[in-house]
Coordinates of N, CA and C in Angstrom, one line a residue:
X20 N 1.0 -0.9 -0.2 CA 0.0 -0.2 0.0 C 0.7 1.3 0.0
X21 N 0.5 2.2 -0.8 CA 1.4 3.5 -0.8 C 0.9 4.5 -0.2
X22 N 1.6 5.2 0.6 CA 1.2 6.5 1.3 C 1.9 7.7 1.2
X23 N 1.1 8.4 1.0 CA 1.6 10.1 1.0 C 2.6 10.3 1.9
X24 N 3.7 10.9 1.8 CA 4.7 11.5 2.6 C 4.9 13.1 2.8
X25 N 5.2 13.5 3.7 CA 5.6 14.9 3.9 C 7.1 15.0 4.2
X26 N 7.9 15.9 3.3 CA 9.0 16.1 3.9 C 9.6 16.9 4.4
X27 N 10.2 17.0 5.8 CA 10.5 18.3 6.5 C 11.9 18.8 6.1
X28 N 12.1 20.1 7.2 CA 13.5 20.5 6.6 C 14.5 20.3 7.5
X29 N 14.1 20.1 8.6 CA 15.2 19.9 9.8 C 15.5 21.1 10.3
X30 N 17.1 21.4 10.4 CA 17.5 22.7 10.7 C 17.3 23.1 12.0
X31 N 17.6 24.3 12.3 CA 17.8 24.8 13.8 C 16.6 24.7 14.6
X32 N 15.5 24.7 14.1 CA 14.0 24.6 14.7 C 13.9 23.1 15.2
X33 N 14.4 22.1 14.5 CA 14.2 20.8 14.7 C 15.3 19.8 15.1
X34 N 15.0 18.9 15.8 CA 15.9 18.1 16.6 C 16.8 17.4 15.2
X35 N 16.2 17.1 14.3 CA 16.6 16.5 13.3 C 17.3 17.1 12.0
X36 N 18.0 16.6 11.3 CA 18.7 17.2 10.2 C 17.8 17.3 9.1
X37 N 18.1 18.2 8.0 CA 17.6 18.6 6.7 C 17.3 17.2 6.2
X38 N 16.0 17.1 5.5 CA 15.7 15.9 4.6 C 15.2 15.0 5.3
X39 N 14.8 15.2 6.7 CA 13.9 13.9 7.5 C 12.4 14.1 6.8
X40 N 12.2 12.6 6.6 CA 11.2 12.1 6.1 C 10.3 11.8 7.4
X41 N 10.5 10.8 8.2 CA 9.7 10.3 9.1 C 10.7 9.9 10.3
X42 N 10.3 9.7 11.3 CA 11.2 9.2 12.6 C 10.0 8.4 13.4
X43 N 10.4 7.3 13.8 CA 9.5 6.4 14.8 C 10.2 5.9 16.0
X44 N 10.2 6.0 17.1 CA 11.0 5.9 18.3 C 10.7 4.4 18.4
X45 N 9.0 3.8 18.4 CA 8.5 2.9 19.1 C 8.5 2.6 20.8
X46 N 8.6 3.6 21.1 CA 8.5 4.0 22.6 C 7.0 3.9 22.8
X47 N 6.1 3.1 22.8 CA 5.1 3.0 23.3 C 4.0 4.2 22.2
X48 N 4.5 4.5 21.2 CA 3.9 5.3 20.2 C 4.2 5.1 18.8
X49 N 3.3 5.6 17.8 CA 3.6 5.0 16.3 C 3.4 6.9 15.8
X50 N 3.5 7.8 16.6 CA 3.6 9.1 16.1 C 4.7 9.5 15.9
X51 N 4.7 10.1 14.6 CA 6.1 10.5 13.5 C 6.5 11.8 14.4
X52 N 7.7 11.5 14.9 CA 8.5 12.2 16.0 C 9.3 13.5 14.9
X53 N 9.2 13.6 13.8 CA 9.6 14.7 12.9 C 8.4 15.7 13.0
X54 N 7.2 15.3 13.5 CA 5.8 16.2 13.2 C 5.4 16.4 11.7
X55 N 6.0 15.5 10.7 CA 5.5 15.6 9.3 C 4.1 14.9 9.1
X56 N 3.8 14.1 10.2 CA 2.3 13.4 10.0 C 2.2 12.4 9.4
X57 N 3.6 11.5 9.0 CA 3.4 10.3 8.2 C 3.0 9.1 9.1
X58 N 2.5 8.3 8.6 CA 1.8 7.2 9.5 C 2.4 5.9 9.3
X59 N 2.5 4.9 10.4 CA 3.0 3.6 10.3 C 1.8 2.8 10.0
X60 N 1.7 2.0 8.7 CA 0.9 1.4 8.1 C 0.5 0.1 8.8
X61 N 1.5 -0.6 9.5 CA 1.3 -1.8 10.2 C 2.3 -1.9 11.2
X62 N 1.8 -2.5 12.3 CA 2.7 -2.7 13.5 C 2.1 -3.9 14.3
X63 N 3.0 -4.6 15.3 CA 2.1 -5.8 16.0 C 1.8 -5.0 17.3
X64 N 2.9 -5.0 17.8 CA 3.0 -4.6 19.6 C 4.3 -3.9 20.1
X65 N 4.3 -3.4 21.1 CA 5.5 -2.8 21.8 C 5.9 -4.2 22.5
X66 N 7.2 -4.1 22.8 CA 8.0 -4.9 23.6 C 8.7 -4.3 24.6
X67 N 9.4 -5.0 25.4 CA 9.8 -4.5 26.7 C 11.3 -4.1 26.6
X68 N 12.0 -5.0 25.6 CA 13.2 -4.7 25.2 C 13.3 -3.0 24.7
X69 N 14.6 -2.1 25.2 CA 14.7 -0.9 24.7 C 16.2 -0.8 24.8
X70 N 16.3 0.1 23.7 CA 17.8 0.5 23.6 C 18.3 1.5 24.5
X71 N 17.1 2.7 24.9 CA 17.7 3.8 25.8 C 17.2 3.5 27.3
X72 N 17.7 4.3 27.9 CA 17.2 4.0 29.5 C 16.1 5.1 29.7
X73 N 16.1 6.0 28.8 CA 14.8 6.8 28.7 C 13.4 6.3 28.2
X74 N 13.7 5.3 27.6 CA 12.5 4.6 26.8 C 11.8 3.3 27.7
X75 N 10.8 3.2 27.5 CA 10.0 2.0 28.2 C 9.7 0.9 27.0
X76 N 9.8 1.2 25.8 CA 9.2 0.2 24.8 C 10.0 0.2 23.5
X77 N 9.6 -0.9 22.6 CA 10.1 -0.7 21.4 C 8.9 -1.6 20.4
X78 N 9.3 -1.3 19.2 CA 8.4 -2.1 18.4 C 8.6 -3.6 18.3
X79 N 8.0 -4.6 18.6 CA 8.3 -5.9 18.5 C 7.6 -6.7 17.4
X80 N 8.4 -7.5 16.8 CA 7.9 -8.3 15.8 C 8.0 -9.9 16.1
X81 N 7.1 -10.8 15.4 CA 6.8 -12.1 16.0 C 7.1 -13.1 15.2
X82 N 7.8 -13.0 14.0 CA 8.0 -14.0 13.0 C 6.7 -14.4 12.0
X83 N 6.1 -13.5 12.0 CA 4.9 -13.9 11.0 C 4.5 -12.5 10.1
X84 N 3.9 -12.7 9.0 CA 3.8 -11.4 8.2 C 2.8 -10.3 9.2
X85 N 1.8 -10.9 9.9 CA 0.8 -10.1 10.7 C 1.7 -8.9 11.4
X86 N 3.0 -9.6 12.0 CA 3.7 -8.8 13.0 C 4.9 -7.9 12.6
X87 N 4.9 -7.6 11.2 CA 5.8 -6.8 10.5 C 5.5 -5.4 10.7
X88 N 6.5 -4.8 10.3 CA 6.6 -3.3 10.5 C 6.4 -2.7 9.1
X89 N 5.1 -1.8 9.0 CA 5.6 -1.3 7.4 C 4.9 0.0 7.6
X90 N 5.8 0.8 6.7 CA 5.8 1.9 6.7 C 5.8 2.9 5.3
X91 N 5.8 4.0 5.2 CA 5.2 4.7 3.8 C 6.6 4.7 3.0
X92 N 6.4 4.5 1.8 CA 7.0 4.3 0.6 C 7.7 5.8 0.3
X93 N 8.7 5.6 -0.6 CA 9.2 7.3 -0.8 C 10.0 6.8 -2.3
X94 N 10.2 7.9 -3.0 CA 11.2 7.8 -4.1 C 12.7 8.4 -3.7
X95 N 13.3 7.4 -3.8 CA 15.0 7.4 -3.6 C 15.5 8.8 -4.4
X96 N 16.0 9.8 -4.0 CA 16.5 11.0 -4.5 C 17.8 10.6 -5.1
X97 N 18.3 11.4 -6.2 CA 19.3 11.2 -6.8 C 20.5 12.3 -6.0
X98 N 19.9 12.9 -5.0 CA 20.9 13.8 -4.5 C 21.4 13.1 -3.1
X99 N 20.6 12.0 -2.9 CA 20.9 11.3 -1.5 C 19.9 10.8 -0.7
X100 N 20.1 9.8 0.0 CA 19.0 9.3 1.1 C 19.7 8.6 1.9
X101 N 18.9 8.1 3.3 CA 19.5 7.4 4.4 C 18.4 7.0 5.2
X102 N 18.7 5.5 5.3 CA 17.4 4.8 6.0 C 18.3 4.1 7.3
X103 N 17.8 4.6 8.5 CA 18.4 4.2 9.7 C 17.7 3.5 10.6
X104 N 18.2 2.7 11.5 CA 17.1 2.0 12.5 C 17.9 1.0 13.6
X105 N 17.6 0.8 14.7 CA 18.3 -0.2 15.9 C 17.5 -1.4 15.6
X106 N 17.8 -2.5 15.5 CA 17.3 -3.8 15.9 C 18.0 -4.8 16.6
X107 N 17.3 -5.3 17.8 CA 17.4 -6.2 18.4 C 16.9 -7.6 18.2
X108 N 17.6 -8.7 17.1 CA 17.1 -9.6 16.8 C 17.1 -10.6 17.5
X109 N 16.0 -11.6 17.7 CA 16.0 -12.7 18.5 C 16.2 -14.1 17.8
X110 N 15.5 -13.9 16.5 CA 15.7 -15.1 15.5 C 15.6 -14.4 14.1
X111 N 16.7 -15.0 13.2 CA 16.8 -14.2 12.0 C 17.4 -14.9 10.8
X112 N 17.9 -16.2 11.1 CA 18.5 -16.8 10.1 C 17.6 -17.6 9.2
X113 N 17.9 -17.4 7.8 CA 16.7 -17.7 6.8 C 15.7 -16.9 6.9
X114 N 16.0 -15.4 7.3 CA 14.7 -14.8 7.3 C 15.2 -13.3 6.7
X115 N 14.4 -12.3 6.7 CA 14.3 -11.0 6.2 C 14.2 -10.0 7.3
X116 N 15.6 -9.2 7.0 CA 15.6 -8.0 7.9 C 14.7 -7.0 7.3
X117 N 14.6 -6.6 6.3 CA 13.8 -5.9 5.5 C 13.7 -6.3 4.0
X118 N 12.6 -6.1 3.6 CA 12.4 -6.0 1.9 C 11.4 -5.0 1.6
X119 N 12.1 -4.0 0.5 CA 11.2 -3.0 0.0 C 10.8 -3.3 -1.4
X120 N 10.8 -4.7 -1.6 CA 10.1 -5.1 -3.0 C 11.1 -5.7 -3.9
X121 N 10.9 -6.0 -5.0 CA 11.6 -6.6 -6.1 C 12.4 -5.6 -6.8
X122 N 12.4 -4.5 -6.8 CA 13.3 -3.6 -7.3 C 14.0 -2.4 -6.6
X123 N 13.9 -2.7 -5.3 CA 14.2 -2.0 -4.2 C 15.1 -2.7 -3.3
X124 N 15.4 -1.9 -2.1 CA 16.3 -2.6 -0.8 C 15.9 -3.8 -0.1
X125 N 16.8 -4.6 -0.1 CA 16.4 -5.8 0.7 C 17.7 -6.3 1.3
X126 N 17.4 -7.0 2.7 CA 18.5 -7.7 3.5 C 18.1 -9.1 3.9
X127 N 18.6 -10.0 3.4 CA 18.2 -11.4 3.9 C 19.5 -11.7 4.6
X128 N 18.9 -12.6 5.9 CA 20.1 -13.1 6.8 C 20.0 -14.6 6.7
X129 N 21.4 -15.0 6.7 CA 21.3 -16.4 6.5 C 22.3 -16.8 7.9
X130 N 22.6 -18.1 8.2 CA 23.7 -18.2 9.3 C 25.1 -17.9 9.3
X131 N 25.4 -17.7 8.0 CA 26.9 -17.5 7.8 C 27.0 -16.2 7.1
X132 N 26.2 -15.4 6.5 CA 26.4 -14.4 6.0 C 25.0 -13.5 5.9
X133 N 25.2 -12.1 5.7 CA 24.0 -11.1 5.2 C 24.2 -10.9 3.9
X134 N 22.8 -11.1 3.1 CA 22.8 -10.6 1.5 C 22.4 -9.2 1.2
X135 N 23.1 -8.2 0.9 CA 22.5 -7.0 1.0 C 22.1 -6.7 -0.7
X136 N 20.9 -6.1 -0.9 CA 20.6 -5.9 -2.3 C 20.3 -4.3 -2.3
X137 N 20.6 -3.6 -3.5 CA 20.3 -2.0 -3.6 C 18.8 -2.4 -4.7
X138 N 18.8 -3.4 -5.2 CA 17.6 -3.8 -6.0 C 17.7 -5.3 -6.1
X139 N 16.5 -6.0 -5.5 CA 16.4 -7.2 -5.1 C 16.3 -8.0 -6.6
X140 N 16.4 -7.6 -7.4 CA 16.2 -8.4 -8.6 C 17.5 -8.0 -9.3
X141 N 18.8 -7.4 -8.9 CA 19.8 -7.1 -9.3 C 21.1 -7.0 -8.6
X142 N 21.6 -5.8 -8.2 CA 22.8 -5.6 -7.4 C 22.6 -6.4 -6.0
X143 N 23.9 -7.2 -5.3 CA 23.8 -7.9 -4.3 C 25.3 -8.1 -4.1
X144 N 25.5 -7.8 -2.8 CA 26.9 -8.0 -2.0 C 26.7 -8.4 -0.9
X145 N 27.4 -9.6 -0.6 CA 27.4 -10.4 0.8 C 28.5 -10.1 1.6
X146 N 28.1 -10.3 3.1 CA 29.1 -10.0 4.3 C 28.9 -11.5 5.0
X147 N 30.1 -12.0 4.8 CA 30.2 -13.3 5.0 C 30.6 -13.3 6.9
X148 N 29.7 -13.2 7.5 CA 29.9 -13.6 9.1 C 29.0 -14.3 9.9
X149 N 29.4 -14.7 11.1 CA 28.3 -15.8 12.0 C 27.0 -14.8 12.5
X150 N 26.1 -14.8 11.7 CA 24.8 -13.7 12.0 C 24.6 -13.9 13.6
X151 N 24.6 -15.1 13.9 CA 23.9 -15.3 15.6 C 25.0 -14.5 16.3
X152 N 26.1 -14.0 16.0 CA 26.9 -13.3 17.0 C 26.1 -11.9 17.1
X153 N 25.0 -11.5 16.4 CA 24.5 -10.3 16.7 C 23.0 -10.5 17.3
X154 N 22.7 -11.7 17.6 CA 21.2 -12.0 18.3 C 21.3 -11.5 19.7
X155 N 20.1 -11.2 20.1 CA 19.9 -10.6 21.4 C 20.9 -9.4 22.2
X156 N 20.8 -8.6 21.0 CA 21.5 -7.2 21.4 C 21.1 -6.0 20.4
X157 N 21.4 -5.0 20.6 CA 20.9 -3.9 19.6 C 21.9 -3.8 18.9
X158 N 21.9 -3.4 17.6 CA 22.6 -3.2 16.5 C 22.2 -2.1 15.7
X159 N 22.9 -1.3 15.0 CA 22.6 0.2 14.4 C 23.1 -0.3 13.0
X160 N 22.0 -0.2 12.1 CA 21.9 -0.3 10.6 C 21.6 1.0 9.7
X161 N 22.5 1.4 8.9 CA 22.1 2.3 8.1 C 22.6 1.9 6.7
X162 N 21.8 2.3 5.9 CA 21.6 2.2 4.4 C 21.6 3.6 3.7
X163 N 22.5 3.9 2.7 CA 22.3 5.2 2.3 C 22.8 5.1 1.2
X164 N 22.5 6.3 0.1 CA 23.1 6.5 -1.0 C 23.7 7.6 -1.1
X165 N 25.1 7.6 -1.6 CA 25.9 8.9 -1.5 C 26.2 9.4 -3.0
X166 N 24.9 9.3 -3.7 CA 24.9 9.9 -5.2 C 25.7 8.9 -6.3
X167 N 26.4 8.2 -5.7 CA 27.1 7.0 -6.7 C 26.7 5.6 -6.4
X168 N 26.7 5.3 -4.9 CA 26.6 3.7 -4.4 C 25.6 3.9 -3.4
X169 N 25.1 2.6 -3.2 CA 24.3 2.4 -2.3 C 25.0 1.4 -1.0
X170 N 25.0 2.3 0.0 CA 26.2 1.6 1.1 C 25.1 0.8 2.2
X171 N 25.9 -0.3 2.8 CA 25.1 -0.7 3.9 C 26.1 -0.9 4.8
X172 N 25.7 -0.4 6.1 CA 26.6 -0.3 7.4 C 25.7 -0.8 8.4
X173 N 26.7 -1.5 9.5 CA 26.3 -2.2 10.5 C 27.3 -2.0 11.6
X174 N 26.3 -1.3 12.7 CA 27.4 -1.0 14.0 C 28.5 -0.3 13.7
X175 N 28.4 0.8 12.8 CA 29.2 1.9 12.6 C 30.4 1.4 11.3
X176 N 30.3 0.3 10.8 CA 31.3 -0.2 9.7 C 30.7 -0.6 8.6
X177 N 31.2 0.0 7.3 CA 30.4 -0.4 5.9 C 30.9 -2.0 5.9
X178 N 29.6 -2.7 5.4 CA 29.6 -4.0 5.1 C 29.4 -4.4 3.6
X179 N 29.1 -3.3 2.7 CA 28.6 -3.6 1.5 C 28.4 -2.4 0.9
X180 N 28.7 -2.2 -0.4 CA 28.6 -1.1 -1.1 C 28.4 -1.5 -2.8
X181 N 26.8 -1.2 -3.4 CA 26.5 -1.7 -4.6 C 26.4 -0.4 -5.4
X182 N 26.8 -0.7 -6.8 CA 26.7 0.6 -7.6 C 25.3 1.1 -7.8
X183 N 25.1 2.1 -7.8 CA 23.7 2.8 -8.1 C 23.1 3.0 -7.2
X184 N 21.8 3.7 -7.7 CA 20.7 3.8 -6.6 C 19.8 2.8 -6.4
X185 N 18.9 2.9 -5.5 CA 17.8 1.9 -5.0 C 16.7 2.2 -5.9
X186 N 15.7 1.2 -6.4 CA 14.6 1.5 -7.0 C 13.6 2.0 -6.1
X187 N 12.6 2.6 -6.4 CA 11.4 3.0 -5.7 C 10.8 1.8 -5.1
X188 N 10.7 1.9 -3.5 CA 10.2 0.5 -2.9 C 8.7 0.5 -3.2
X189 N 8.3 -0.5 -3.8 CA 6.9 -1.2 -3.7 C 6.3 -1.3 -2.3
X190 N 7.0 -1.3 -1.2 CA 6.8 -1.5 0.2 C 7.8 -1.1 1.0
X191 N 7.6 -0.6 2.2 CA 8.8 -0.7 3.2 C 8.4 -1.4 4.2
X192 N 8.8 -2.7 4.5 CA 8.4 -3.7 5.2 C 9.9 -3.8 6.1
X193 N 9.8 -3.9 7.5 CA 11.0 -4.6 8.1 C 10.2 -6.0 8.8
X194 N 11.3 -6.8 8.8 CA 11.1 -8.1 9.6 C 10.3 -9.2 8.8
X195 N 10.2 -8.9 7.4 CA 9.3 -9.9 6.8 C 9.6 -9.6 5.2
X196 N 9.1 -10.4 4.4 CA 9.6 -10.3 3.1 C 8.1 -10.2 2.2
X197 N 7.1 -11.1 2.2 CA 5.8 -11.0 1.5 C 5.0 -11.7 2.2
X198 N 3.4 -11.4 2.0 CA 2.8 -12.2 2.6 C 2.5 -13.6 2.3
X199 N 2.8 -14.3 1.3 CA 2.9 -15.7 0.7 C 4.3 -16.5 1.2
X200 N 5.2 -15.6 1.4 CA 6.6 -16.3 1.2 C 7.3 -16.7 2.7
X201 N 6.6 -16.3 3.9 CA 7.1 -16.1 5.0 C 8.5 -15.5 5.3
X202 N 9.5 -16.3 5.6 CA 11.1 -15.7 6.2 C 10.8 -14.2 6.7
X203 N 9.9 -14.7 7.9 CA 9.6 -13.4 8.9 C 10.4 -13.5 10.1
X204 N 11.1 -12.3 10.3 CA 11.8 -12.7 11.7 C 11.3 -12.2 13.1
X205 N 12.1 -12.7 13.9 CA 11.5 -12.1 15.5 C 12.5 -11.2 15.9
X206 N 12.0 -10.2 16.6 CA 13.0 -9.3 17.5 C 12.2 -7.8 17.8
X207 N 13.0 -6.9 18.1 CA 12.9 -5.4 18.4 C 13.2 -4.3 17.6
X208 N 12.6 -3.3 17.1 CA 13.1 -2.3 16.4 C 12.8 -0.9 17.0
X209 N 13.7 0.1 17.1 CA 13.8 1.4 17.6 C 14.2 2.4 16.8
X210 N 14.0 3.6 16.9 CA 14.5 4.8 16.5 C 14.5 4.5 14.7
X211 N 13.6 4.2 14.1 CA 13.5 4.3 12.6 C 13.4 5.5 11.9
X212 N 14.2 5.8 11.4 CA 14.4 7.1 10.4 C 14.6 7.2 9.0
X213 N 13.7 8.1 8.1 CA 14.5 8.1 6.7 C 14.7 9.7 6.5
X214 N 15.6 9.8 6.1 CA 16.0 10.9 5.1 C 16.1 10.9 3.9
X215 N 15.6 11.9 3.1 CA 15.8 11.9 1.6 C 16.1 13.3 0.9
X216 N 16.6 13.3 -0.1 CA 17.2 14.4 -0.8 C 18.5 15.0 -0.4
X217 N 19.2 14.4 0.6 CA 20.3 15.0 1.2 C 21.1 13.7 1.1
X218 N 22.5 13.9 0.8 CA 23.6 12.9 1.4 C 24.2 12.8 2.6
X219 N 23.8 12.4 3.5 CA 24.2 12.2 5.2 C 25.4 11.6 4.9
X220 N 25.8 10.7 4.3 CA 27.3 9.9 4.3 C 27.0 9.2 5.5
X221 N 28.2 8.6 5.8 CA 28.5 7.5 6.9 C 28.2 8.3 8.0
X222 N 27.3 7.6 8.9 CA 26.8 7.8 10.0 C 27.5 7.0 11.6
X223 N 28.1 7.5 12.3 CA 28.5 7.0 13.4 C 27.2 6.5 14.2
X224 N 27.7 5.3 15.0 CA 26.6 4.9 15.9 C 26.0 5.9 16.9
X225 N 24.7 6.3 16.9 CA 24.3 6.9 17.8 C 24.3 6.7 19.4
X226 N 24.6 7.6 20.2 CA 24.8 7.3 21.4 C 23.6 8.1 22.4
X227 N 22.7 8.5 21.9 CA 21.3 9.0 22.2 C 20.3 8.7 21.3
X228 N 19.1 8.9 21.8 CA 17.7 8.8 21.1 C 17.9 9.5 19.7
X229 N 17.7 8.9 18.7 CA 17.6 9.5 17.2 C 19.0 10.3 17.1
X230 N 19.9 10.1 17.7 CA 21.4 10.6 17.6 C 21.3 12.3 17.9
X231 N 20.2 12.8 18.9 CA 20.3 14.1 19.4 C 21.0 14.3 20.3

C-alpha cells in the first residue's frame, strides 16, 4: 500500500537534520517524531526490550507477516537518502531483516552471511559472518545512497557497497518479505528514521535517542 509522505526541512528549529521524512521511536507510540505526520501502516505490539534508558518500549515483531513493521514508501532521490534503525534480533537466520520490493532494497540473513541488495532483482553483495553473534543485542543499521553507490553499514562499519541508486520501494517492510513467502524474523526495532534528498554520508553509531 502506498502512503503519501511529507518532507520536513530539519534545521535549527528541529532536532532532526535537513531532509528528514519520518522518524518512529517505537517507545509506546507510532507518532511521527518529525512532526511531518507520516503514518505507520502496520505494526504488531510494543515489547519490553529498549535501547535507551529513557524509553520504556520498542516495536516488537513475532516471526509472521502480521507482526511486520510497514511504513510509507518514498522515491529515492538522486541527491542522496538514508534509512537508519536499531534492531534487537532474537531469530533471523533464513529470514528477512527488510524487504522493500523486487526492485528496491532488501536484506536477507543466513546463518553465515548477510545478503544486501540495492535492487532485489539486481545488485547484491554479501557479508560473510556468523550472524548469530548479533542476536540478542542492539545493532545499528544504516543504508544510504551517496549519489554514486548504495552503502550498507552495521554498527558503524561499512559491510557492502552496491553501484547505483535503489529503485522506488513497492513496500517498506521490516522483519518480513511478502504475505505468501514467510521468512519473517523475530525481534525488536527502535528509532527508525528516513532522510531523503540529502547525502548524509556514513553515520557513526548514535549514543542518544535519534542521535540528538
